[in-house]
């Protein structure tokens, strides 16, 4: 049976990207060795890193004066590394959910953190609006897509200070005005590659402006100067990122990804809104195109496990919602197919008809 993978992360990658990764794990470019067993400084690997950097720059239209880095540690590492490198006195943070809260917690260790707004009052089901950002903050940090709660801010917000964003779960799904950012970061396992590497875009001029000493490995400048080779980078995840970004480019770049994302999300949200059994959990205008969260209406609540089983019989995997929202979450990152989304919408229709 064909499987439709809706996992929230690690998540679906294009089949051809996984096949090419698997092949390189056995014999890399016909060199007779695995990509896992050659030096990251070898003549074979160097072009991989170079091409991956070039693809990030091309796809997101990264201007001069910015560096692209590939670092280990997961997005959670950047919750600490960002304030270490950019917070001198005060930073502004938008609290839109679990990941934003974790970023705030780390930043508090480095200076004053102003939480400009929070949607905690309604279980993070919306994106706060009409907040004001202090103009003496070093930066404004926000999470573009709230993976757990299914809300998303798909436009770069207005801010009197430079932006820093956690784009872990929607990077490369839309164009971004990189000029407005000091730093963009993303763990790879949602929209870029397998787990194990972070993609970062940092503004060179904004580095080394804080007065505290920074341990080498945590200092972004170390990695800018070392070209992501200060120590051994996660070579296989970088290789997979290269293959996946080639795939993004071949499928219309971020504009193409954005069109597909709208198309997929429309199919699912239309069905959620039409179907008497289900309702969406996020406020309509803030709904994520990437993580589509929904629950069963009160009177059908006890049917949630039945629906999970019903969907599983149709090959639908990974739609159980995060425990803090419950219900269901259909993650539709770049590699998600229209046929998977149609299969899920159809199973919702069929389940309703069966009652
Ligand atoms: C998954 C996720 C993280 C955490 O990523 P790790 O790589 O597990 O540290 C952070 N932010 C967002 C928005 C996420 O979706």
mmCIF file of C-alpha atoms and ligand atoms in Angstrom:
data_model
loop_
_atom_site.group_PDB
_atom_site.id
_atom_site.type_symbol
_atom_site.label_atom_id
_atom_site.label_comp_id
_atom_site.label_asym_id
_atom_site.label_seq_id
_atom_site.Cartn_x
_atom_site.Cartn_y
_atom_site.Cartn_z
ATOM 1 C CA UNK A 1 0.000 0.000 0.000
ATOM 2 C CA UNK A 2 1.235 3.483 -0.833
ATOM 3 C CA UNK A 3 2.044 5.481 2.312
ATOM 4 C CA UNK A 4 1.149 9.144 2.654
ATOM 5 C CA UNK A 5 3.558 10.739 5.121
ATOM 6 C CA UNK A 6 2.260 13.720 7.118
ATOM 7 C CA UNK A 7 4.907 13.652 9.875
ATOM 8 C CA UNK A 8 5.749 17.016 11.455
ATOM 9 C CA UNK A 9 9.508 16.532 11.561
ATOM 10 C CA UNK A 10 11.586 14.676 10.658
ATOM 11 C CA UNK A 11 9.323 14.678 7.668
ATOM 12 C CA UNK A 12 8.786 13.728 4.073
ATOM 13 C CA UNK A 13 11.492 14.292 1.476
ATOM 14 C CA UNK A 14 11.146 13.799 -2.284
ATOM 15 C CA UNK A 15 11.689 10.148 -3.218
ATOM 16 C CA UNK A 16 14.485 10.977 -5.661
ATOM 17 C CA UNK A 17 16.348 12.932 -2.964
ATOM 18 C CA UNK A 18 16.291 9.919 -0.647
ATOM 19 C CA UNK A 19 17.334 7.560 -3.443
ATOM 20 C CA UNK A 20 20.286 9.747 -4.439
ATOM 21 C CA UNK A 21 21.299 10.057 -0.752
ATOM 22 C CA UNK A 22 21.115 6.283 -0.351
ATOM 23 C CA UNK A 23 23.274 5.783 -3.452
ATOM 24 C CA UNK A 24 25.908 8.264 -2.203
ATOM 25 C CA UNK A 25 26.000 6.443 1.139
ATOM 26 C CA UNK A 26 27.264 3.385 -0.747
ATOM 27 C CA UNK A 27 29.361 4.943 -3.494
ATOM 28 C CA UNK A 28 29.786 8.674 -3.673
ATOM 29 C CA UNK A 29 29.995 9.930 -7.276
ATOM 30 C CA UNK A 30 31.655 6.711 -8.393
ATOM 31 C CA UNK A 31 34.704 7.261 -6.151
ATOM 32 C CA UNK A 32 34.299 3.790 -4.656
ATOM 33 C CA UNK A 33 33.803 5.130 -1.108
ATOM 34 C CA UNK A 34 30.766 6.241 0.846
ATOM 35 C CA UNK A 35 30.134 9.933 1.438
ATOM 36 C CA UNK A 36 30.188 8.888 5.107
ATOM 37 C CA UNK A 37 33.819 7.773 4.958
ATOM 38 C CA UNK A 38 35.602 10.581 3.126
ATOM 39 C CA UNK A 39 37.045 13.811 4.484
ATOM 40 C CA UNK A 40 34.791 16.839 4.675
ATOM 41 C CA UNK A 41 37.825 18.729 3.326
ATOM 42 C CA UNK A 42 38.282 16.396 0.366
ATOM 43 C CA UNK A 43 38.096 17.506 -3.253
ATOM 44 C CA UNK A 44 34.953 15.362 -3.585
ATOM 45 C CA UNK A 45 33.020 16.987 -0.747
ATOM 46 C CA UNK A 46 34.053 20.622 -1.223
ATOM 47 C CA UNK A 47 31.811 21.168 -4.282
ATOM 48 C CA UNK A 48 28.844 19.830 -2.272
ATOM 49 C CA UNK A 49 29.154 22.527 0.372
ATOM 50 C CA UNK A 50 29.778 25.192 -2.261
ATOM 51 C CA UNK A 51 26.745 24.226 -4.296
ATOM 52 C CA UNK A 52 24.504 24.059 -1.223
ATOM 53 C CA UNK A 53 25.554 27.569 -0.183
ATOM 54 C CA UNK A 54 24.978 28.805 -3.750
ATOM 55 C CA UNK A 55 21.510 27.232 -3.877
ATOM 56 C CA UNK A 56 20.461 28.873 -0.596
ATOM 57 C CA UNK A 57 21.673 32.230 -1.903
ATOM 58 C CA UNK A 58 19.937 31.824 -5.231
ATOM 59 C CA UNK A 59 16.620 30.497 -3.914
ATOM 60 C CA UNK A 60 16.228 33.143 -1.203
ATOM 61 C CA UNK A 61 17.905 35.919 -3.171
ATOM 62 C CA UNK A 62 20.467 36.467 -0.393
ATOM 63 C CA UNK A 63 22.207 39.833 -0.896
ATOM 64 C CA UNK A 64 25.930 40.623 -0.633
ATOM 65 C CA UNK A 65 27.193 40.909 2.920
ATOM 66 C CA UNK A 66 25.426 37.808 4.203
ATOM 67 C CA UNK A 67 26.940 34.390 4.903
ATOM 68 C CA UNK A 68 25.228 31.024 4.651
ATOM 69 C CA UNK A 69 26.229 28.501 7.320
ATOM 70 C CA UNK A 70 25.544 24.825 7.960
ATOM 71 C CA UNK A 71 25.936 23.970 11.634
ATOM 72 C CA UNK A 72 25.019 21.131 13.961
ATOM 73 C CA UNK A 73 22.987 21.329 17.143
ATOM 74 C CA UNK A 74 19.413 21.590 15.901
ATOM 75 C CA UNK A 75 17.300 24.743 15.858
ATOM 76 C CA UNK A 76 17.261 24.600 19.679
ATOM 77 C CA UNK A 77 20.982 25.373 19.623
ATOM 78 C CA UNK A 78 20.235 28.677 17.883
ATOM 79 C CA UNK A 79 17.863 29.667 20.716
ATOM 80 C CA UNK A 80 21.074 30.085 22.739
ATOM 81 C CA UNK A 81 23.515 31.004 19.973
ATOM 82 C CA UNK A 82 21.367 33.899 18.684
ATOM 83 C CA UNK A 83 21.344 35.934 21.933
ATOM 84 C CA UNK A 84 24.977 34.971 22.590
ATOM 85 C CA UNK A 85 25.939 36.661 19.312
ATOM 86 C CA UNK A 86 23.369 39.449 18.923
ATOM 87 C CA UNK A 87 21.952 40.449 22.325
ATOM 88 C CA UNK A 88 23.959 43.242 23.951
ATOM 89 C CA UNK A 89 21.347 44.826 26.243
ATOM 90 C CA UNK A 90 17.789 44.196 25.198
ATOM 91 C CA UNK A 91 15.912 42.073 22.674
ATOM 92 C CA UNK A 92 12.263 41.887 21.659
ATOM 93 C CA UNK A 93 10.542 38.513 21.225
ATOM 94 C CA UNK A 94 7.099 37.533 19.975
ATOM 95 C CA UNK A 95 5.613 34.629 21.923
ATOM 96 C CA UNK A 96 3.621 32.497 19.500
ATOM 97 C CA UNK A 97 4.103 29.032 20.967
ATOM 98 C CA UNK A 98 6.360 26.324 22.326
ATOM 99 C CA UNK A 99 9.394 27.119 20.182
ATOM 100 C CA UNK A 100 9.135 30.867 20.670
ATOM 101 C CA UNK A 101 8.891 30.317 24.428
ATOM 102 C CA UNK A 102 12.020 28.179 24.402
ATOM 103 C CA UNK A 103 13.874 30.873 22.472
ATOM 104 C CA UNK A 104 12.756 33.480 25.040
ATOM 105 C CA UNK A 105 13.919 31.322 27.949
ATOM 106 C CA UNK A 106 17.450 31.090 26.549
ATOM 107 C CA UNK A 107 17.635 34.768 25.599
ATOM 108 C CA UNK A 108 16.821 35.794 29.185
ATOM 109 C CA UNK A 109 20.237 34.447 30.215
ATOM 110 C CA UNK A 110 21.947 37.088 28.088
ATOM 111 C CA UNK A 111 20.054 40.315 28.737
ATOM 112 C CA UNK A 112 16.687 41.971 28.994
ATOM 113 C CA UNK A 113 13.976 40.310 26.961
ATOM 114 C CA UNK A 114 10.806 42.193 26.123
ATOM 115 C CA UNK A 115 7.970 39.849 25.207
ATOM 116 C CA UNK A 116 6.139 42.248 22.888
ATOM 117 C CA UNK A 117 2.998 40.100 22.697
ATOM 118 C CA UNK A 118 1.789 36.596 23.371
ATOM 119 C CA UNK A 119 -1.054 34.407 22.182
ATOM 120 C CA UNK A 120 -0.765 32.079 25.194
ATOM 121 C CA UNK A 121 -4.205 33.306 26.392
ATOM 122 C CA UNK A 122 -5.881 31.285 23.624
ATOM 123 C CA UNK A 123 -3.526 28.313 23.455
ATOM 124 C CA UNK A 124 -1.485 29.998 20.707
ATOM 125 C CA UNK A 125 -4.298 29.695 18.181
ATOM 126 C CA UNK A 126 -3.552 33.077 16.585
ATOM 127 C CA UNK A 127 -0.687 35.450 15.769
ATOM 128 C CA UNK A 128 -0.775 38.599 17.962
ATOM 129 C CA UNK A 129 -1.158 41.894 16.105
ATOM 130 C CA UNK A 130 -0.762 45.579 16.925
ATOM 131 C CA UNK A 131 2.116 45.155 19.341
ATOM 132 C CA UNK A 132 4.933 47.647 19.531
ATOM 133 C CA UNK A 133 8.607 46.783 19.332
ATOM 134 C CA UNK A 134 11.001 48.935 21.398
ATOM 135 C CA UNK A 135 13.221 50.884 19.030
ATOM 136 C CA UNK A 136 16.230 50.428 21.324
ATOM 137 C CA UNK A 137 16.110 46.626 21.096
ATOM 138 C CA UNK A 138 19.062 44.893 19.453
ATOM 139 C CA UNK A 139 16.699 42.763 17.364
ATOM 140 C CA UNK A 140 13.149 41.444 17.093
ATOM 141 C CA UNK A 141 12.894 37.650 17.178
ATOM 142 C CA UNK A 142 9.885 35.722 15.935
ATOM 143 C CA UNK A 143 8.916 32.262 14.736
ATOM 144 C CA UNK A 144 7.592 32.340 11.181
ATOM 145 C CA UNK A 145 5.637 29.100 11.443
ATOM 146 C CA UNK A 146 4.388 27.580 14.665
ATOM 147 C CA UNK A 147 4.774 23.906 13.914
ATOM 148 C CA UNK A 148 2.777 22.704 16.916
ATOM 149 C CA UNK A 149 -0.141 25.157 16.848
ATOM 150 C CA UNK A 150 -0.532 25.562 13.079
ATOM 151 C CA UNK A 151 -0.235 29.330 12.839
ATOM 152 C CA UNK A 152 2.067 31.171 10.480
ATOM 153 C CA UNK A 153 3.292 34.678 9.687
ATOM 154 C CA UNK A 154 4.036 34.570 5.978
ATOM 155 C CA UNK A 155 5.093 38.195 5.572
ATOM 156 C CA UNK A 156 8.203 39.787 7.090
ATOM 157 C CA UNK A 157 6.767 41.907 9.952
ATOM 158 C CA UNK A 158 7.220 45.658 10.263
ATOM 159 C CA UNK A 159 9.889 46.431 12.843
ATOM 160 C CA UNK A 160 12.008 49.425 13.852
ATOM 161 C CA UNK A 161 14.909 47.051 14.565
ATOM 162 C CA UNK A 162 16.493 44.211 12.559
ATOM 163 C CA UNK A 163 14.630 40.915 12.416
ATOM 164 C CA UNK A 164 15.822 37.494 13.515
ATOM 165 C CA UNK A 165 13.621 34.534 12.682
ATOM 166 C CA UNK A 166 13.297 30.861 13.443
ATOM 167 C CA UNK A 167 12.145 29.570 10.040
ATOM 168 C CA UNK A 168 12.583 25.898 10.885
ATOM 169 C CA UNK A 169 9.249 24.782 9.528
ATOM 170 C CA UNK A 170 8.601 27.061 6.550
ATOM 171 C CA UNK A 171 11.950 28.122 5.100
ATOM 172 C CA UNK A 172 12.050 27.778 1.290
ATOM 173 C CA UNK A 173 8.254 27.793 1.100
ATOM 174 C CA UNK A 174 8.024 31.479 0.144
ATOM 175 C CA UNK A 175 10.227 34.454 -0.775
ATOM 176 C CA UNK A 176 11.821 36.371 2.126
ATOM 177 C CA UNK A 177 13.289 39.888 2.180
ATOM 178 C CA UNK A 178 16.635 38.828 3.672
ATOM 179 C CA UNK A 179 17.835 42.457 3.845
ATOM 180 C CA UNK A 180 15.589 43.045 6.840
ATOM 181 C CA UNK A 181 17.206 40.276 8.879
ATOM 182 C CA UNK A 182 20.330 39.941 10.958
ATOM 183 C CA UNK A 183 19.853 36.221 11.111
ATOM 184 C CA UNK A 184 17.561 33.530 9.739
ATOM 185 C CA UNK A 185 17.892 30.000 11.050
ATOM 186 C CA UNK A 186 16.221 26.663 10.497
ATOM 187 C CA UNK A 187 16.692 23.114 11.664
ATOM 188 C CA UNK A 188 16.769 21.063 8.461
ATOM 189 C CA UNK A 189 14.438 18.209 9.294
ATOM 190 C CA UNK A 190 11.203 19.898 8.272
ATOM 191 C CA UNK A 191 11.769 21.583 4.967
ATOM 192 C CA UNK A 192 15.403 21.138 3.938
ATOM 193 C CA UNK A 193 16.959 17.779 4.709
ATOM 194 C CA UNK A 194 17.198 15.028 7.309
ATOM 195 C CA UNK A 195 17.896 15.962 10.954
ATOM 196 C CA UNK A 196 21.418 16.977 11.903
ATOM 197 C CA UNK A 197 22.101 20.315 10.270
ATOM 198 C CA UNK A 198 20.886 23.881 10.680
ATOM 199 C CA UNK A 199 20.756 26.316 7.797
ATOM 200 C CA UNK A 200 21.683 29.860 8.781
ATOM 201 C CA UNK A 201 21.839 33.139 6.945
ATOM 202 C CA UNK A 202 23.721 35.775 8.953
ATOM 203 C CA UNK A 203 24.558 39.379 8.215
ATOM 204 C CA UNK A 204 28.347 39.664 8.465
ATOM 205 C CA UNK A 205 28.315 43.275 9.692
ATOM 206 C CA UNK A 206 26.009 42.413 12.578
ATOM 207 C CA UNK A 207 28.462 39.885 14.018
ATOM 208 C CA UNK A 208 30.994 40.675 16.758
ATOM 209 C CA UNK A 209 28.992 43.670 17.969
ATOM 210 C CA UNK A 210 28.432 42.328 21.472
ATOM 211 C CA UNK A 211 30.939 42.943 24.249
ATOM 212 C CA UNK A 212 30.895 39.471 25.824
ATOM 213 C CA UNK A 213 33.478 36.877 24.846
ATOM 214 C CA UNK A 214 31.916 34.016 22.897
ATOM 215 C CA UNK A 215 33.332 30.478 22.905
ATOM 216 C CA UNK A 216 34.630 29.695 19.390
ATOM 217 C CA UNK A 217 32.135 26.983 18.569
ATOM 218 C CA UNK A 218 29.223 29.240 19.554
ATOM 219 C CA UNK A 219 30.539 32.283 17.718
ATOM 220 C CA UNK A 220 28.939 32.682 14.294
ATOM 221 C CA UNK A 221 32.024 34.551 13.098
ATOM 222 C CA UNK A 222 34.120 31.412 13.661
ATOM 223 C CA UNK A 223 31.924 29.586 11.194
ATOM 224 C CA UNK A 224 31.783 32.453 8.704
ATOM 225 C CA UNK A 225 35.572 32.513 8.679
ATOM 226 C CA UNK A 226 35.817 28.739 8.623
ATOM 227 C CA UNK A 227 33.250 28.362 5.849
ATOM 228 C CA UNK A 228 31.200 25.960 8.023
ATOM 229 C CA UNK A 229 34.364 23.843 8.367
ATOM 230 C CA UNK A 230 35.641 25.007 11.782
ATOM 231 C CA UNK A 231 34.957 21.441 12.827
ATOM 232 C CA UNK A 232 33.503 18.484 10.953
ATOM 233 C CA UNK A 233 30.100 19.521 9.629
ATOM 234 C CA UNK A 234 27.205 17.041 9.248
ATOM 235 C CA UNK A 235 28.224 15.924 5.763
ATOM 236 C CA UNK A 236 25.358 13.616 4.839
ATOM 237 C CA UNK A 237 22.582 16.032 5.926
ATOM 238 C CA UNK A 238 24.346 18.762 3.927
ATOM 239 C CA UNK A 239 24.485 16.506 0.885
ATOM 240 C CA UNK A 240 20.768 15.756 1.222
ATOM 241 C CA UNK A 241 20.089 19.488 1.607
ATOM 242 C CA UNK A 242 21.925 20.092 -1.671
ATOM 243 C CA UNK A 243 19.853 17.461 -3.461
ATOM 244 C CA UNK A 244 16.637 18.799 -1.963
ATOM 245 C CA UNK A 245 17.406 22.414 -2.861
ATOM 246 C CA UNK A 246 18.171 21.296 -6.421
ATOM 247 C CA UNK A 247 14.719 19.727 -6.367
ATOM 248 C CA UNK A 248 13.162 22.964 -5.068
ATOM 249 C CA UNK A 249 14.889 24.891 -7.855
ATOM 250 C CA UNK A 250 13.741 22.439 -10.510
ATOM 251 C CA UNK A 251 10.157 22.767 -9.236
ATOM 252 C CA UNK A 252 9.854 26.517 -9.616
ATOM 253 C CA UNK A 253 11.955 27.739 -6.670
ATOM 254 C CA UNK A 254 10.303 29.297 -3.636
ATOM 255 C CA UNK A 255 7.551 30.827 -5.798
ATOM 256 C CA UNK A 256 6.675 27.342 -7.030
ATOM 257 C CA UNK A 257 6.786 25.998 -3.471
ATOM 258 C CA UNK A 258 4.470 28.791 -2.340
ATOM 259 C CA UNK A 259 1.903 28.027 -5.068
ATOM 260 C CA UNK A 260 1.920 24.337 -4.134
ATOM 261 C CA UNK A 261 1.607 25.172 -0.434
ATOM 262 C CA UNK A 262 -1.499 27.286 -1.052
ATOM 263 C CA UNK A 263 -3.019 24.606 -3.244
ATOM 264 C CA UNK A 264 -2.467 21.838 -0.672
ATOM 265 C CA UNK A 265 -3.656 23.927 2.272
ATOM 266 C CA UNK A 266 -6.793 25.042 0.397
ATOM 267 C CA UNK A 267 -7.816 21.450 -0.238
ATOM 268 C CA UNK A 268 -7.469 20.538 3.437
ATOM 269 C CA UNK A 269 -8.907 23.693 5.002
ATOM 270 C CA UNK A 270 -11.870 23.581 2.586
ATOM 271 C CA UNK A 271 -12.621 20.049 3.714
ATOM 272 C CA UNK A 272 -12.132 20.876 7.415
ATOM 273 C CA UNK A 273 -14.553 23.816 7.071
ATOM 274 C CA UNK A 274 -17.094 21.824 5.055
ATOM 275 C CA UNK A 275 -17.076 18.580 7.031
ATOM 276 C CA UNK A 276 -19.493 18.547 10.003
ATOM 277 C CA UNK A 277 -17.153 16.291 12.023
ATOM 278 C CA UNK A 278 -14.091 18.526 12.038
ATOM 279 C CA UNK A 279 -12.990 22.035 12.874
ATOM 280 C CA UNK A 280 -9.688 23.895 12.513
ATOM 281 C CA UNK A 281 -7.875 24.976 15.689
ATOM 282 C CA UNK A 282 -6.107 28.113 14.398
ATOM 283 C CA UNK A 283 -7.815 31.424 13.680
ATOM 284 C CA UNK A 284 -8.593 31.501 9.922
ATOM 285 C CA UNK A 285 -6.417 34.486 8.989
ATOM 286 C CA UNK A 286 -3.379 33.028 10.774
ATOM 287 C CA UNK A 287 -3.655 29.459 9.544
ATOM 288 C CA UNK A 288 -0.398 27.800 8.599
ATOM 289 C CA UNK A 289 0.116 26.457 5.086
ATOM 290 C CA UNK A 290 2.624 23.981 6.510
ATOM 291 C CA UNK A 291 0.970 22.415 9.572
ATOM 292 C CA UNK A 292 -2.757 22.042 9.221
ATOM 293 C CA UNK A 293 -4.200 21.458 12.686
ATOM 294 C CA UNK A 294 -7.754 20.298 13.285
ATOM 295 C CA UNK A 295 -9.846 18.469 15.853
ATOM 296 C CA UNK A 296 -13.205 16.768 15.914
ATOM 297 C CA UNK A 297 -16.184 18.866 16.952
ATOM 298 C CA UNK A 298 -17.249 18.332 20.577
ATOM 299 C CA UNK A 299 -20.115 15.953 19.773
ATOM 300 C CA UNK A 300 -17.780 13.645 17.799
ATOM 301 C CA UNK A 301 -14.698 13.869 20.085
ATOM 302 C CA UNK A 302 -14.756 10.179 20.973
ATOM 303 C CA UNK A 303 -14.299 9.294 17.292
ATOM 304 C CA UNK A 304 -10.754 10.691 17.081
ATOM 305 C CA UNK A 305 -8.978 7.373 17.535
ATOM 306 C CA UNK A 306 -11.398 5.743 15.080
ATOM 307 C CA UNK A 307 -10.553 8.324 12.467
ATOM 308 C CA UNK A 308 -6.815 7.833 13.015
ATOM 309 C CA UNK A 309 -7.270 4.103 12.410
ATOM 310 C CA UNK A 310 -9.554 4.732 9.423
ATOM 311 C CA UNK A 311 -6.946 7.030 7.859
ATOM 312 C CA UNK A 312 -4.123 4.582 8.638
ATOM 313 C CA UNK A 313 -5.982 1.892 6.685
ATOM 314 C CA UNK A 314 -5.703 4.233 3.700
ATOM 315 C CA UNK A 315 -1.943 4.655 4.142
ATOM 316 C CA UNK A 316 -2.172 8.008 5.916
ATOM 317 C CA UNK A 317 0.647 8.278 8.461
ATOM 318 C CA UNK A 318 1.683 10.864 11.021
ATOM 319 C CA UNK A 319 -1.519 12.907 11.402
ATOM 320 C CA UNK A 320 -1.857 12.610 15.175
ATOM 321 C CA UNK A 321 -1.797 16.145 16.601
ATOM 322 C CA UNK A 322 0.799 17.343 19.088
ATOM 323 C CA UNK A 323 -0.280 16.616 22.673
ATOM 324 C CA UNK A 324 -0.647 20.341 23.449
ATOM 325 C CA UNK A 325 -3.356 20.776 20.774
ATOM 326 C CA UNK A 326 -4.725 17.247 20.397
ATOM 327 C CA UNK A 327 -6.686 16.052 17.384
ATOM 328 C CA UNK A 328 -4.835 16.005 14.106
ATOM 329 C CA UNK A 329 -2.011 17.754 12.325
ATOM 330 C CA UNK A 330 -1.319 17.284 8.636
ATOM 331 C CA UNK A 331 2.173 18.568 7.923
ATOM 332 C CA UNK A 332 2.525 19.739 4.351
ATOM 333 C CA UNK A 333 6.099 20.834 3.803
ATOM 334 C CA UNK A 334 7.596 21.364 0.349
ATOM 335 C CA UNK A 335 7.838 17.675 -0.519
ATOM 336 C CA UNK A 336 4.199 16.950 0.338
ATOM 337 C CA UNK A 337 2.216 15.727 -2.654
ATOM 338 C CA UNK A 338 -1.197 16.777 -3.885
ATOM 339 C CA UNK A 339 -2.198 13.111 -4.014
ATOM 340 C CA UNK A 340 -1.459 12.685 -0.286
ATOM 341 C CA UNK A 341 -3.536 15.744 0.532
ATOM 342 C CA UNK A 342 -6.376 14.504 -1.678
ATOM 343 C CA UNK A 343 -6.210 11.084 -0.015
ATOM 344 C CA UNK A 344 -6.566 12.709 3.415
ATOM 345 C CA UNK A 345 -9.445 14.961 2.323
ATOM 346 C CA UNK A 346 -11.169 11.965 0.750
ATOM 347 C CA UNK A 347 -10.768 9.893 3.904
ATOM 348 C CA UNK A 348 -12.419 12.707 5.897
ATOM 349 C CA UNK A 349 -15.340 12.678 3.448
ATOM 350 C CA UNK A 350 -15.591 8.887 3.544
ATOM 351 C CA UNK A 351 -15.478 8.821 7.333
ATOM 352 C CA UNK A 352 -18.288 11.372 7.512
ATOM 353 C CA UNK A 353 -20.379 9.414 4.984
ATOM 354 C CA UNK A 354 -19.919 6.196 6.965
ATOM 355 C CA UNK A 355 -21.507 7.610 10.156
HETATM 356 C C1 LIG B 1 11.175 21.599 15.274
HETATM 357 C C2 LIG B 1 11.363 23.015 15.581
HETATM 358 C C3 LIG B 1 12.393 23.456 16.421
HETATM 359 C C4 LIG B 1 13.330 22.514 17.144
HETATM 360 O O1 LIG B 1 14.223 21.941 16.286
HETATM 361 P P1 LIG B 1 15.387 20.974 16.802
HETATM 362 O O2 LIG B 1 16.185 20.810 15.561
HETATM 363 O O3 LIG B 1 14.742 19.726 17.273
HETATM 364 O O4 LIG B 1 16.131 21.660 17.886
HETATM 365 C C5 LIG B 1 12.526 24.817 16.615
HETATM 366 N N1 LIG B 1 11.693 25.695 16.026
HETATM 367 C C6 LIG B 1 10.696 25.305 15.216
HETATM 368 C C7 LIG B 1 9.807 26.333 14.586
HETATM 369 C C8 LIG B 1 10.496 23.956 14.977
HETATM 370 O O5 LIG B 1 9.495 23.571 14.165
#
